[in-house]
CSV table of C-alpha atoms in Angstrom, one decimal:
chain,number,residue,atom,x,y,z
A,1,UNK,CA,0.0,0.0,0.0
A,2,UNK,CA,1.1,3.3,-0.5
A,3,UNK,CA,-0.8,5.0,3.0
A,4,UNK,CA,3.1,4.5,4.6
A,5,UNK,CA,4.2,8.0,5.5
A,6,UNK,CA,0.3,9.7,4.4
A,7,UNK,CA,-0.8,12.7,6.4
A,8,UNK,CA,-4.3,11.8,7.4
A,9,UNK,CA,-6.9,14.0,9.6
A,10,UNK,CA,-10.2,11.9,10.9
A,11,UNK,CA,-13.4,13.6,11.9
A,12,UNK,CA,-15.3,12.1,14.6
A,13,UNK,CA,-12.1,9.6,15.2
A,14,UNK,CA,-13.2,9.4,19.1
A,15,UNK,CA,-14.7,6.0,18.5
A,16,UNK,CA,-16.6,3.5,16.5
A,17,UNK,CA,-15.4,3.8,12.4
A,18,UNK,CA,-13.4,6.8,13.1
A,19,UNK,CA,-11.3,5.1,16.1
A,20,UNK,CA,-11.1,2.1,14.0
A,21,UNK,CA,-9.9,4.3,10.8
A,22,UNK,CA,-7.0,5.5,12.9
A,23,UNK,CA,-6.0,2.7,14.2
A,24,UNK,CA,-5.5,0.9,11.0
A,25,UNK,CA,-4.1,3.4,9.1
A,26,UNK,CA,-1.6,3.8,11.6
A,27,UNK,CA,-1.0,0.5,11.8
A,28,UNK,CA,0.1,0.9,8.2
A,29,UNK,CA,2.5,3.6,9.1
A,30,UNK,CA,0.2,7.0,8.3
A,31,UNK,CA,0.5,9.7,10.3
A,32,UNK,CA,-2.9,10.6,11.7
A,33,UNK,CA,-4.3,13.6,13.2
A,34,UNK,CA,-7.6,13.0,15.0
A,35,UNK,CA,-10.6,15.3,15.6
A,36,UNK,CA,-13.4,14.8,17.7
A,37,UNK,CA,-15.4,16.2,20.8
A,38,UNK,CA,-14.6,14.0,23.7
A,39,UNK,CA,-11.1,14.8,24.4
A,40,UNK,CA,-10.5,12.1,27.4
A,41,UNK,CA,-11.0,9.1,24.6
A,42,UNK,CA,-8.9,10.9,21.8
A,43,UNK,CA,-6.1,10.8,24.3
A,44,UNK,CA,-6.4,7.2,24.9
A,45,UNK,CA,-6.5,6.7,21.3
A,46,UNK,CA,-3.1,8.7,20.6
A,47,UNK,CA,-1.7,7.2,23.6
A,48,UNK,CA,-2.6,3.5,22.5
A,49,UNK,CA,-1.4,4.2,18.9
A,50,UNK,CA,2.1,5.3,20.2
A,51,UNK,CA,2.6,2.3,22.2
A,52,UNK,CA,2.3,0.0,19.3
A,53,UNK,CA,4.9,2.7,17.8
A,54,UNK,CA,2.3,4.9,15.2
A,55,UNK,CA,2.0,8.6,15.2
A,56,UNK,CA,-0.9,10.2,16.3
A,57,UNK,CA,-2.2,13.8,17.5
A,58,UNK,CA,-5.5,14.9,18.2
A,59,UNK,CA,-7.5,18.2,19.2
A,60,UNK,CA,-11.1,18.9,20.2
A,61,UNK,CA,-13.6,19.5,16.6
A,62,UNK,CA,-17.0,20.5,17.1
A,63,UNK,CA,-17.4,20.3,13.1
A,64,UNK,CA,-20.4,22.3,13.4
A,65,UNK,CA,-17.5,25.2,14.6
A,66,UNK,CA,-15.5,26.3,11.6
A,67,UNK,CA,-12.4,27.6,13.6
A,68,UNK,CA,-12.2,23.8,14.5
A,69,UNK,CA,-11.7,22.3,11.3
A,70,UNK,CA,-9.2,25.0,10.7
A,71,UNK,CA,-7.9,24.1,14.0
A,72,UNK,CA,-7.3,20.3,12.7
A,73,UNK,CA,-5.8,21.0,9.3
A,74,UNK,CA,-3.4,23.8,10.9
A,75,UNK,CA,-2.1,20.5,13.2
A,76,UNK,CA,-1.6,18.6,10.2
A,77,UNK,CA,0.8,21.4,8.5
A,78,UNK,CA,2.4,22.4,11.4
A,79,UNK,CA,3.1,19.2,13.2
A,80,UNK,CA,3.8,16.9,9.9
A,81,UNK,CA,4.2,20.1,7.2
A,82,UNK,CA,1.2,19.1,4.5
A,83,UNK,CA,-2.0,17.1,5.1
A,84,UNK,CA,-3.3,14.4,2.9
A,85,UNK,CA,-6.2,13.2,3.3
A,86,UNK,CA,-9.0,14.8,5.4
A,87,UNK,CA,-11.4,11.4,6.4
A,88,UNK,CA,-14.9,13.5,6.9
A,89,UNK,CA,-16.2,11.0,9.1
A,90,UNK,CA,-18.6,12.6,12.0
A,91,UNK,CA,-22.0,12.3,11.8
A,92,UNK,CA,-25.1,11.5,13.7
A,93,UNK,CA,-28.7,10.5,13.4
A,94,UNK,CA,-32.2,11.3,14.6
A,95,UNK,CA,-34.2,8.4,13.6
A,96,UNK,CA,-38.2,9.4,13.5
A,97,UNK,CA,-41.0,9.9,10.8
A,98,UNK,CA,-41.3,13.2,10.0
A,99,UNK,CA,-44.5,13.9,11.0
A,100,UNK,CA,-42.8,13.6,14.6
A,101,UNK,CA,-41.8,17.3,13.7
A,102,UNK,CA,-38.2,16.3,15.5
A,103,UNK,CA,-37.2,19.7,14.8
A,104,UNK,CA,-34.4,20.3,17.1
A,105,UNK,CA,-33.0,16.8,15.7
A,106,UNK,CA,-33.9,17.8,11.9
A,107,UNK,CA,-31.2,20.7,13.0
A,108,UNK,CA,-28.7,18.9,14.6
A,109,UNK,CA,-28.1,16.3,11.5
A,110,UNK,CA,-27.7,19.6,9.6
A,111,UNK,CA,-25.0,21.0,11.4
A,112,UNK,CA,-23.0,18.1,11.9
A,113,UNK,CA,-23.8,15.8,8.6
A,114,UNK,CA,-24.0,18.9,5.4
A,115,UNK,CA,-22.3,21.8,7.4
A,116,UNK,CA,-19.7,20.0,9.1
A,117,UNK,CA,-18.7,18.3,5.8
A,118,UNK,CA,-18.5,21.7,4.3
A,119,UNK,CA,-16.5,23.1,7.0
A,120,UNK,CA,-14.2,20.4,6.6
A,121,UNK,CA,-13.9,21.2,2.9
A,122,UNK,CA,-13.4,25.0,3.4
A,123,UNK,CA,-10.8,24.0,5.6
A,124,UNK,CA,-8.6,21.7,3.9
A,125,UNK,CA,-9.2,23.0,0.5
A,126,UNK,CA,-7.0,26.0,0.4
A,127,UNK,CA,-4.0,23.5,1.3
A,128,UNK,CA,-4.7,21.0,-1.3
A,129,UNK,CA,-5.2,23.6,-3.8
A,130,UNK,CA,-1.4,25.1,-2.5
A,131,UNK,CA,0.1,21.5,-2.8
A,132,UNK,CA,-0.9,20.8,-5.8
A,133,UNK,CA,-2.6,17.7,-4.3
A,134,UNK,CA,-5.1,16.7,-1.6
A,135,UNK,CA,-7.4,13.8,-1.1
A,136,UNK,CA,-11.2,13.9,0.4
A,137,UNK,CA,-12.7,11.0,2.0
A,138,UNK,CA,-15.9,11.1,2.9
A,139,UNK,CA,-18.5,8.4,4.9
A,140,UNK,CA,-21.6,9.0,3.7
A,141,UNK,CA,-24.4,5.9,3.9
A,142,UNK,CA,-26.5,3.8,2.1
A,143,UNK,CA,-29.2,5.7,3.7
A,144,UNK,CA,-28.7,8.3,1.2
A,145,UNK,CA,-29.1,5.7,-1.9
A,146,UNK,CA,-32.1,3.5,-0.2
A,147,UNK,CA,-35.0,5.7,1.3
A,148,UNK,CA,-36.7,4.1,4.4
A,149,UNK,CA,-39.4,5.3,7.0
A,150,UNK,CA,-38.2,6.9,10.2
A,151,UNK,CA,-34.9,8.1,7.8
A,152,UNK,CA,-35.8,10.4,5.8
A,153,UNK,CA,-34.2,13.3,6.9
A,154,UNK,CA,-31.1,11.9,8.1
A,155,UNK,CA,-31.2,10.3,4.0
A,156,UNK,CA,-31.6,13.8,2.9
A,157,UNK,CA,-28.7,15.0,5.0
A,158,UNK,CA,-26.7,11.9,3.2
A,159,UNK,CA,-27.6,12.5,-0.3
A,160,UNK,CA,-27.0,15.8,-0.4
A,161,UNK,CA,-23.6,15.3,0.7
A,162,UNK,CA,-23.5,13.0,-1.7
A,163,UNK,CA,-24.6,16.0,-4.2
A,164,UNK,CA,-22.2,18.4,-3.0
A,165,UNK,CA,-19.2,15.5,-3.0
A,166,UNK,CA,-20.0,15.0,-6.9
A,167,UNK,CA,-20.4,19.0,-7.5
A,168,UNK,CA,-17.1,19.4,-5.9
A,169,UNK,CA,-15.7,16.7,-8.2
A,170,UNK,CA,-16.9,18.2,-11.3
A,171,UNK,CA,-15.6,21.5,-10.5
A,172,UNK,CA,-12.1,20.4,-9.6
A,173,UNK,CA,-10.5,20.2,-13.0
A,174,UNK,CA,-6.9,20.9,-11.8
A,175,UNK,CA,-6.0,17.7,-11.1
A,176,UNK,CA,-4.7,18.5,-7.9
A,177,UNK,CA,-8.4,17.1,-5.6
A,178,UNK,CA,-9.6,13.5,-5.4
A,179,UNK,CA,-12.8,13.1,-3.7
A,180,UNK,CA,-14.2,9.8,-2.5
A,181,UNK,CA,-17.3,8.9,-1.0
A,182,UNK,CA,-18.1,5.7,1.2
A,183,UNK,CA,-21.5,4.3,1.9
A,184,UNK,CA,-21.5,1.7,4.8
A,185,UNK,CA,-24.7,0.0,6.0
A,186,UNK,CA,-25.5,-1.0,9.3
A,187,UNK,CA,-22.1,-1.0,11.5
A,188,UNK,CA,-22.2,-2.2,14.8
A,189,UNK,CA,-20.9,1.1,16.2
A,190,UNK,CA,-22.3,3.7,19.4
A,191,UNK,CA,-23.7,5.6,16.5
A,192,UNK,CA,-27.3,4.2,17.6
A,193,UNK,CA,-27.4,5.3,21.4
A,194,UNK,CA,-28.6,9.0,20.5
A,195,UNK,CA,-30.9,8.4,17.8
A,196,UNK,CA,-33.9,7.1,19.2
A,197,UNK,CA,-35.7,8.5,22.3
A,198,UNK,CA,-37.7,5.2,22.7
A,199,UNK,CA,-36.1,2.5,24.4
A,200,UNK,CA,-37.9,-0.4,23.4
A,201,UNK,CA,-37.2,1.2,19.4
A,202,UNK,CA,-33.7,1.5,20.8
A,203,UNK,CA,-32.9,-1.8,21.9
A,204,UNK,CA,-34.9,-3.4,18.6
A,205,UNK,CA,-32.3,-1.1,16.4
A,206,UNK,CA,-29.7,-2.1,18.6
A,207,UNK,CA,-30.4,-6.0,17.9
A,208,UNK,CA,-30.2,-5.4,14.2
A,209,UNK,CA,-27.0,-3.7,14.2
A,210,UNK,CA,-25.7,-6.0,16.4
A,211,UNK,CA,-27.1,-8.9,14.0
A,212,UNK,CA,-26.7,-7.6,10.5
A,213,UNK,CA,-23.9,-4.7,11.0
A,214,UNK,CA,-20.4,-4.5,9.6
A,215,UNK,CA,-17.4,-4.3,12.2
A,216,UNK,CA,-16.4,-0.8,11.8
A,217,UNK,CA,-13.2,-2.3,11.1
A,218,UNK,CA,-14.5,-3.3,7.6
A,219,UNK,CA,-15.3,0.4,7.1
A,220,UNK,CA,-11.8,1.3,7.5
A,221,UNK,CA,-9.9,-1.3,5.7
A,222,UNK,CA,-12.1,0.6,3.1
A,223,UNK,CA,-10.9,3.5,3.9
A,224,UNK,CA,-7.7,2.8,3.6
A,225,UNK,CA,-8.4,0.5,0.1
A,226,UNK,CA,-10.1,4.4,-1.2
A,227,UNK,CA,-6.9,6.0,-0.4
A,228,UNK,CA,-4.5,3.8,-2.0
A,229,UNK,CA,-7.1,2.5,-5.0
A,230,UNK,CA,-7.3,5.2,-7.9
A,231,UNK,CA,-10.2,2.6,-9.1
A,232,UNK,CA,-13.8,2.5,-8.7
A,233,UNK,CA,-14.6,-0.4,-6.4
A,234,UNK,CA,-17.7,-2.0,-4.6
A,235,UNK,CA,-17.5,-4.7,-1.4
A,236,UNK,CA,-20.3,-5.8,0.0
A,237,UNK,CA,-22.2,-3.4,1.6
A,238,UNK,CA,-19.8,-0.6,1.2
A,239,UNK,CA,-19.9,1.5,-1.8
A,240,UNK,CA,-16.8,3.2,-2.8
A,241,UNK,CA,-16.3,6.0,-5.4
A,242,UNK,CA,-13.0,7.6,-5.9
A,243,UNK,CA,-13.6,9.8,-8.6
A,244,UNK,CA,-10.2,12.3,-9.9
A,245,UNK,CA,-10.9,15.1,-12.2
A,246,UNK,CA,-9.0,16.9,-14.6
């Protein structure tokens, strides 16, 4: 593989296919630079990929908080001189029908799952473009290509980064972006915990996951296949698109 030596930044790398991304592509000797809200886990995290001897640094993201995702790219340069690949991983979900009127929720998947994504983008962009080269990865979900009840906003939040993802690419004719976007399934991840208010719904969510989801370990061998794959490629329930314009 050719990730040995990479600059990569993970959003929402505290746990579950964040976590899992930085442990693996440390493993394969990247240097990673992790992002995330709870501060006491991202220090275990760098501290338990040091003593298997990867590099890692981290700092509190809020990617709803622009200055944040400024924050995390400025760590990259400064600590490692260029950044990579920004992994735009964080994301949450309300799950409800609509006509719950979750409105507070409806917001929240906003902020973190379309504005985050574009903060990460306004952030990292300016260094790619002054490399010459720079690499997006983005999880998005099948959610966003398979419409179900109680979904539907958090699918709307997914596809449009999906839109925006594909704009981007079609705009980028310098050669010097990549973008990639990858669409897990069900993975059996904390992701679950704050999206449903009912407990009984909770715990039948949390059987499926447990049942049918992918270890979020599969999501980041895929993430590390996107980085080092210029090819179009599909496994299982993951759906991977690295796209390269110009």
């Amino acid at each position: 593989m050719t990730i040995t030596g990479k600059i990569v930044a993970i959003t929402g790398a505290s746990s579950g296919i964040g976590a899992a991304t930085a442990r693996h592509l440390a493993a394969l000797g990247a240097s990673v630079v992790l992002g995330a809200r709870r501060t006491d886990r991202l220090d275990r995290l760098v501290a338990e990929i040091g003593a298997v001897g990867g590099t890692a640094v981290a700092a509190r993201v809020d990617v709803t908080a622009p200055d944040d995702l400024r924050s995390l790219v400025a760590l990259a340069v400064e600590r490692f001189g260029r950044l990579d690949v920004l992994v735009g991983n964080a994301g949450i979900s309300r799950i409800s029908t609509v006509a719950e009127l979750d409105v507070e929720g409806w917001s929240a998947m906003l902020d973190v799952n379309v504005r985050g994504i574009l903060h990460g983008i306004a952030a990292a962009l300016p260094v790619f473009t002054r490399q010459g080269r720079g690499h997006l990865v983005t999880v998005v979900s099948t959610a966003g290509l398979k419409i179900v009840p109680t979904q539907a906003v958090y699918a709307g939040t997914k596809n449009a980064v999906r839109t925006l993802l594909e704009g981007l690419r079609q705009e980028s004719t310098s050669g010097a972006l990549r973008t990639t976007s990858i669409s897990p399934g069900y993975v059996r991840t904390e992701f679950v915990d704050h999206a449903v208010d009912d407990p009984a719904v909770r715990e039948q969510v949390q059987r499926d996951m447990a049942a049918l989801g992918l270890d979020p370990g599969a999501v980041a061998r895929a993430i590390a296949f996107a980085i080092d794959q210029p090819d179009d490629v599909e496994i299982g329930d993951l759906t991977i698109r690295p796209t390269r314009q110009g």
